[in-house]
Short mmCIF file of C-alpha atoms and ligand atoms in Angstrom, two decimals:
data_model
loop_
_atom_site.label_atom_id
_atom_site.label_comp_id
_atom_site.label_asym_id
_atom_site.label_seq_id
_atom_site.Cartn_x
_atom_site.Cartn_y
_atom_site.Cartn_z
CA MET A 29 -240.24 -28.17 160.60
CA VAL A 30 -236.64 -26.64 162.55
CA TYR A 31 -235.25 -26.70 159.23
CA LEU A 32 -238.05 -24.65 158.35
CA VAL A 33 -237.68 -22.14 160.80
CA LEU A 34 -233.73 -22.20 160.08
CA LEU A 35 -234.42 -21.30 156.92
CA LEU A 36 -236.77 -18.17 157.36
CA LEU A 37 -233.99 -16.89 160.17
CA PRO A 38 -232.06 -14.73 157.45
CA VAL A 39 -235.12 -13.74 156.10
CA LEU A 40 -237.01 -11.93 159.52
CA PHE A 41 -234.14 -10.23 160.45
CA GLY A 42 -232.11 -10.19 157.69
CA CYS A 43 -233.58 -6.49 155.87
CA SER A 44 -232.74 -4.23 159.27
CA SER A 45 -231.38 -0.77 157.62
CA THR A 46 -227.82 0.34 158.13
CA ASP A 47 -229.19 3.48 160.47
CA ASP A 48 -230.58 0.67 163.35
CA LEU A 49 -226.84 -0.07 163.70
CA PHE A 50 -226.31 3.21 165.19
CA LEU A 51 -227.92 4.94 168.96
CA PRO A 52 -229.03 8.36 168.38
CA SER A 53 -226.65 9.55 169.85
CA GLU A 54 -223.92 8.19 167.69
CA LYS A 55 -226.71 9.77 164.29
CA GLN A 56 -226.45 12.99 165.88
CA ALA A 57 -222.90 12.95 166.14
CA ASN A 58 -222.47 12.23 162.11
CA ILE A 59 -224.31 15.03 160.67
CA LYS A 60 -222.50 17.62 159.04
CA GLY A 61 -223.86 20.82 157.89
CA GLU A 62 -224.21 24.53 157.81
CA TYR A 63 -226.02 27.35 158.17
CA ILE A 64 -226.91 29.47 155.02
CA PHE A 65 -227.47 33.49 155.43
CA ARG A 66 -228.70 35.05 153.26
CA ARG A 67 -230.05 38.63 153.35
CA HIS A 68 -234.42 39.44 152.84
CA ASN A 69 -234.39 41.22 149.22
CA GLU A 70 -231.25 38.08 147.70
CA TYR A 71 -232.59 35.75 145.58
CA PHE A 72 -231.11 33.62 143.19
CA TYR A 73 -233.64 34.57 140.63
CA ASN A 74 -235.96 37.41 140.43
CA PRO A 75 -239.53 36.33 140.78
CA GLN A 76 -241.82 37.45 138.70
CA LEU A 77 -245.62 39.24 139.76
CA PRO A 78 -248.30 37.61 139.85
CA LYS A 79 -250.65 38.96 136.30
CA PRO A 80 -254.00 39.28 136.96
CA ARG A 81 -255.85 37.44 134.55
CA ASP A 82 -259.82 37.76 132.95
CA PRO A 83 -261.36 35.32 135.42
CA PRO A 84 -262.66 32.06 132.91
CA ILE A 85 -265.92 31.99 131.93
CA TYR A 86 -268.64 30.73 132.68
CA PRO A 87 -270.32 27.92 130.46
CA TRP A 88 -273.77 30.04 130.92
CA GLU A 89 -272.09 33.23 130.13
CA SER A 90 -270.41 31.96 126.89
CA PRO A 91 -271.94 34.24 123.84
CA LEU A 92 -271.65 30.38 122.34
CA ASN A 93 -274.09 29.35 124.51
CA LEU A 94 -277.03 32.46 124.25
CA PRO A 95 -279.49 31.46 122.25
CA GLU A 96 -279.64 33.26 118.94
CA ILE A 97 -282.58 36.11 118.47
CA THR A 98 -285.42 35.40 116.11
CA LYS A 99 -288.78 36.48 115.15
CA GLU A 100 -289.86 34.34 117.98
CA TYR A 101 -288.90 36.58 120.48
CA PHE A 102 -291.17 40.04 119.89
CA ARG A 103 -294.11 37.67 119.81
CA CYS A 104 -297.12 39.84 121.51
CA LYS A 105 -297.09 39.36 125.16
CA GLY A 106 -300.81 40.15 125.96
CA SER A 107 -302.39 38.31 127.97
CA CYS A 108 -305.95 36.77 128.46
CA VAL A 109 -305.55 37.02 132.74
CA ASN A 110 -305.30 41.03 132.36
CA PRO A 111 -307.64 43.28 133.93
CA GLU A 112 -310.08 45.24 132.56
CA LEU A 113 -308.58 48.71 131.81
CA ILE A 114 -311.09 51.74 132.23
CA VAL A 115 -309.51 55.13 131.45
CA ASP A 116 -311.15 58.24 132.50
CA ASN A 117 -311.26 60.40 129.08
CA LYS A 118 -312.06 63.64 129.98
CA GLY A 119 -315.12 63.00 132.13
CA GLU A 120 -315.73 59.51 129.35
CA LEU A 121 -314.93 56.48 130.97
CA LYS A 122 -312.42 53.91 128.46
CA SER A 123 -312.25 50.31 129.15
CA TYR A 124 -309.92 48.60 127.27
CA PHE A 125 -308.93 44.82 127.23
CA ASP A 126 -305.69 43.33 126.42
CA CYS A 127 -305.29 40.60 123.42
CA ASP A 128 -304.49 36.78 124.20
CA GLY A 129 -300.84 37.48 123.12
CA ASP A 130 -299.24 34.52 121.19
CA ASP A 131 -302.67 32.62 121.40
CA ALA A 132 -304.97 34.47 119.81
CA HIS A 133 -302.78 35.85 116.74
CA GLY A 134 -299.36 36.01 114.99
CA LEU A 135 -296.74 38.12 113.99
CA PRO A 136 -296.64 40.88 111.30
CA LEU A 137 -298.00 39.90 107.61
CA ARG A 138 -296.08 40.26 104.57
CA ASP A 139 -296.44 37.71 101.50
CA GLY A 140 -297.92 36.14 103.13
CA GLU A 141 -295.28 35.42 106.28
CA GLU A 142 -294.85 36.19 109.52
CA PHE A 143 -292.11 38.65 109.38
CA ILE A 144 -290.36 41.63 111.58
CA TYR A 145 -287.51 43.94 109.94
CA THR A 146 -284.41 41.73 109.69
CA ILE A 147 -282.45 45.15 110.84
CA LEU A 148 -284.02 44.99 114.50
CA ILE A 149 -282.74 40.90 114.58
CA ASP A 150 -279.62 41.07 113.06
CA ILE A 151 -278.91 44.26 115.67
CA LEU A 152 -279.80 42.09 119.12
CA ASN A 153 -277.67 39.39 117.82
CA TYR A 154 -274.71 41.43 117.21
CA LEU A 155 -275.14 43.01 121.05
CA GLN A 156 -275.37 39.75 122.25
CA GLU A 157 -271.83 38.76 120.37
CA GLU A 158 -270.19 41.98 121.64
CA THR A 159 -271.50 41.94 125.15
CA GLY A 160 -271.33 38.12 125.74
CA HIS A 161 -274.44 38.78 127.55
CA GLY A 162 -278.89 38.12 126.94
CA VAL A 163 -280.95 40.78 125.46
CA VAL A 164 -283.85 40.77 127.13
CA ILE A 165 -287.19 41.65 124.78
CA THR A 166 -289.77 43.65 127.33
CA SER A 167 -291.78 44.70 124.44
CA GLY A 168 -291.26 43.51 120.50
CA HIS A 169 -294.79 42.88 118.46
CA ARG A 170 -297.75 44.18 119.70
CA CYS A 171 -300.77 43.77 117.99
CA PRO A 172 -303.45 47.00 118.03
CA ASP A 173 -305.74 44.88 121.26
CA HIS A 174 -302.24 44.92 123.48
CA ASN A 175 -300.91 48.22 122.17
CA THR A 176 -303.74 50.24 122.86
CA TYR A 177 -304.25 48.72 126.16
CA VAL A 178 -300.61 48.87 127.81
CA ASP A 179 -300.61 52.29 126.75
CA PRO A 180 -304.06 54.16 125.19
CA SER A 181 -302.39 57.66 124.79
CA LYS A 182 -302.72 59.58 122.00
CA ASP A 183 -298.96 59.00 121.40
CA ASN A 184 -299.44 55.83 120.88
CA LEU A 185 -302.11 55.34 118.54
CA TYR A 186 -299.53 54.75 115.51
CA SER A 187 -296.93 53.11 117.30
CA LYS A 188 -294.43 50.93 115.14
CA HIS A 189 -294.82 48.02 117.78
CA MET A 190 -297.78 46.96 115.76
CA ILE A 191 -295.87 46.40 112.21
CA GLY A 192 -292.70 44.90 113.25
CA ALA A 193 -290.48 47.51 113.32
CA GLU A 194 -290.23 48.55 116.91
CA VAL A 195 -288.23 46.38 119.93
CA SER A 196 -287.61 47.53 122.92
CA PHE A 197 -284.78 45.77 125.36
CA TYR A 198 -281.84 45.48 127.97
CA ILE A 199 -278.96 43.52 128.26
CA ASP A 200 -278.97 41.42 130.99
CA THR A 201 -276.10 42.01 133.42
CA MET A 202 -275.90 45.62 131.98
CA GLU A 203 -278.38 47.06 132.55
CA TYR A 204 -277.26 50.60 133.84
CA GLN A 205 -275.29 50.85 131.08
CA PRO A 206 -277.79 51.58 128.31
CA GLN A 207 -274.73 54.06 126.92
CA VAL A 208 -272.68 51.54 126.91
CA VAL A 209 -275.01 49.33 124.35
CA ILE A 210 -275.91 52.59 122.36
CA GLU A 211 -272.35 53.15 121.68
CA LEU A 212 -271.89 49.21 121.08
CA LEU A 213 -274.70 50.13 118.20
CA ARG A 214 -273.64 52.85 117.12
CA ASP A 215 -270.39 50.54 115.68
CA TYR A 216 -272.16 48.46 114.74
CA TYR A 217 -272.16 50.56 111.59
CA ARG A 218 -269.61 52.18 111.66
CA ASN A 219 -267.95 51.06 108.52
CA ASP A 220 -270.93 51.38 106.36
CA VAL A 221 -271.45 54.49 103.93
CA PRO A 222 -272.08 57.70 105.35
CA GLU A 223 -275.59 57.99 105.94
CA TYR A 224 -275.72 55.49 108.17
CA ALA A 225 -272.42 55.05 109.89
CA SER A 226 -272.75 58.85 111.37
CA PHE A 227 -275.77 59.39 113.78
CA LEU A 228 -277.72 62.57 114.75
CA ARG A 229 -278.83 63.98 117.57
CA TYR A 230 -282.80 64.04 117.46
CA GLU A 231 -282.81 67.99 118.64
CA LYS A 232 -287.21 68.25 118.58
CA SER A 233 -288.82 68.02 122.12
CA ASN A 234 -291.72 66.00 120.79
CA THR A 235 -290.15 63.19 122.38
CA ASN A 236 -290.78 60.82 125.92
CA VAL A 237 -287.91 60.90 126.93
CA ARG A 238 -285.55 63.78 128.46
CA THR A 239 -282.06 62.33 126.55
CA ARG A 240 -282.37 63.49 122.88
CA PRO A 241 -282.70 60.37 120.65
CA TRP A 242 -279.96 59.21 118.52
CA TYR A 243 -280.99 58.08 114.79
CA ASN A 244 -279.83 57.06 111.65
CA LYS A 245 -281.49 57.25 107.87
CA GLU A 246 -282.08 53.44 108.91
CA ILE A 247 -282.68 53.29 112.95
CA PHE A 248 -284.34 55.68 115.87
CA VAL A 249 -282.55 55.20 118.79
CA LYS A 250 -284.12 56.88 122.29
CA LEU A 251 -283.07 55.31 125.52
CA PHE A 252 -285.70 55.67 128.61
CA GLU A 253 -284.67 56.94 132.05
CA PRO A 254 -286.24 53.94 134.77
CA ASP A 255 -289.00 56.43 135.07
CA GLU A 256 -289.47 57.38 131.20
CA GLY A 257 -291.81 54.74 129.62
CA ARG A 258 -293.67 52.40 132.03
CA SER A 259 -296.25 50.80 130.01
CA LEU A 260 -296.78 47.26 130.98
CA ASP A 261 -294.70 45.82 128.56
CA ASN A 262 -291.84 47.84 130.64
CA GLN A 263 -292.65 47.71 134.35
CA HIS A 264 -289.06 47.10 135.43
CA SER A 265 -286.85 49.57 137.42
CA PHE A 266 -283.96 49.20 134.46
CA PRO A 267 -283.26 51.74 131.84
CA TYR A 268 -284.48 50.98 128.93
CA ILE A 269 -283.34 51.36 124.43
CA SER A 270 -286.18 51.45 122.01
CA ILE A 271 -285.02 50.93 118.58
CA GLN A 272 -287.91 51.75 115.33
CA VAL A 273 -287.35 51.07 111.87
CA ARG A 274 -287.17 54.22 109.42
CA TYR A 275 -286.48 53.04 106.10
CA ASP A 276 -286.31 49.54 104.40
CA ARG A 277 -282.63 49.17 103.23
CA VAL A 278 -284.00 45.36 101.59
CA HIS A 279 -287.27 47.37 99.62
CA ASP A 280 -286.13 50.78 99.82
CA GLU A 281 -288.74 52.72 101.15
CA LYS A 282 -289.88 54.80 104.31
CA ILE A 283 -291.17 52.88 106.29
CA THR A 284 -294.37 54.26 108.58
CA TYR A 285 -297.69 52.77 110.53
CA SER A 286 -300.65 51.95 108.49
CA TRP A 287 -303.50 50.35 109.80
CA ASN A 288 -303.59 47.81 107.58
CA LYS A 289 -300.23 46.92 107.98
CA ALA A 290 -300.65 46.64 111.95
CA HIS A 291 -303.98 44.47 111.44
CA ARG A 292 -302.73 41.92 108.91
CA HIS A 293 -301.30 38.67 110.91
CA TYR A 294 -302.78 35.23 111.22
CA LEU A 295 -305.84 35.35 113.78
CA ARG A 296 -305.98 31.64 116.02
CA LYS A 297 -308.57 32.33 117.54
ZN1 ZN B 324 -301.24 41.14 121.04
#
């Protein structure tokens, strides 16, 4: 046992640092050094000013994560829970009922398939890619019942919403920048042939908007201010844009409303 203690003694007491050999006053006496003087504007190097940079894009803001617009987004927004609408038409009361929406019927048919004019789908996807924000379609296809229910006025009788050739929308987080969206929309045609690339302003007064609409050979664009065009599908407080298709480039024909086109869709009920 005594031998073991003797063997451990160097281990227990032999590891102290050399600093411990000096008392505090002796340590202070050994400190050597000098002050460094500089003026406030003297640097060894010129520090770069921080450069502002765009904040990183959150995953949900990335255009890659935005769902692609398809014809499914255009389905009729009619609902059976909407109450009967009674309108006083020059002393004669008329009542209207909404449709049951997607549960009741499909999109307009063309060659036996549900369809929406592809230019509308292409433009809305283009706007999503360019802005990085989602397009909110407030009114896509309206069946004749829903079209009358949302707006029974005469002006709405031949709406192209019924034939899949019109859409109303705004862009999420850009609700109050419709002019920027319209500029982008015109950019979509920038490199096209002149009759599509150049937009004209519609000068006639027979529109339901104060801003003069824009049009080229293919589309007609209207801007609705917050106090305009508040049909049932647009009961929000934002300005919104409506695009009507005027000309079918694929089939080389002018697009007009017809009763047949409006009433040709699958009935589910
Ligand atoms: Zn409907």
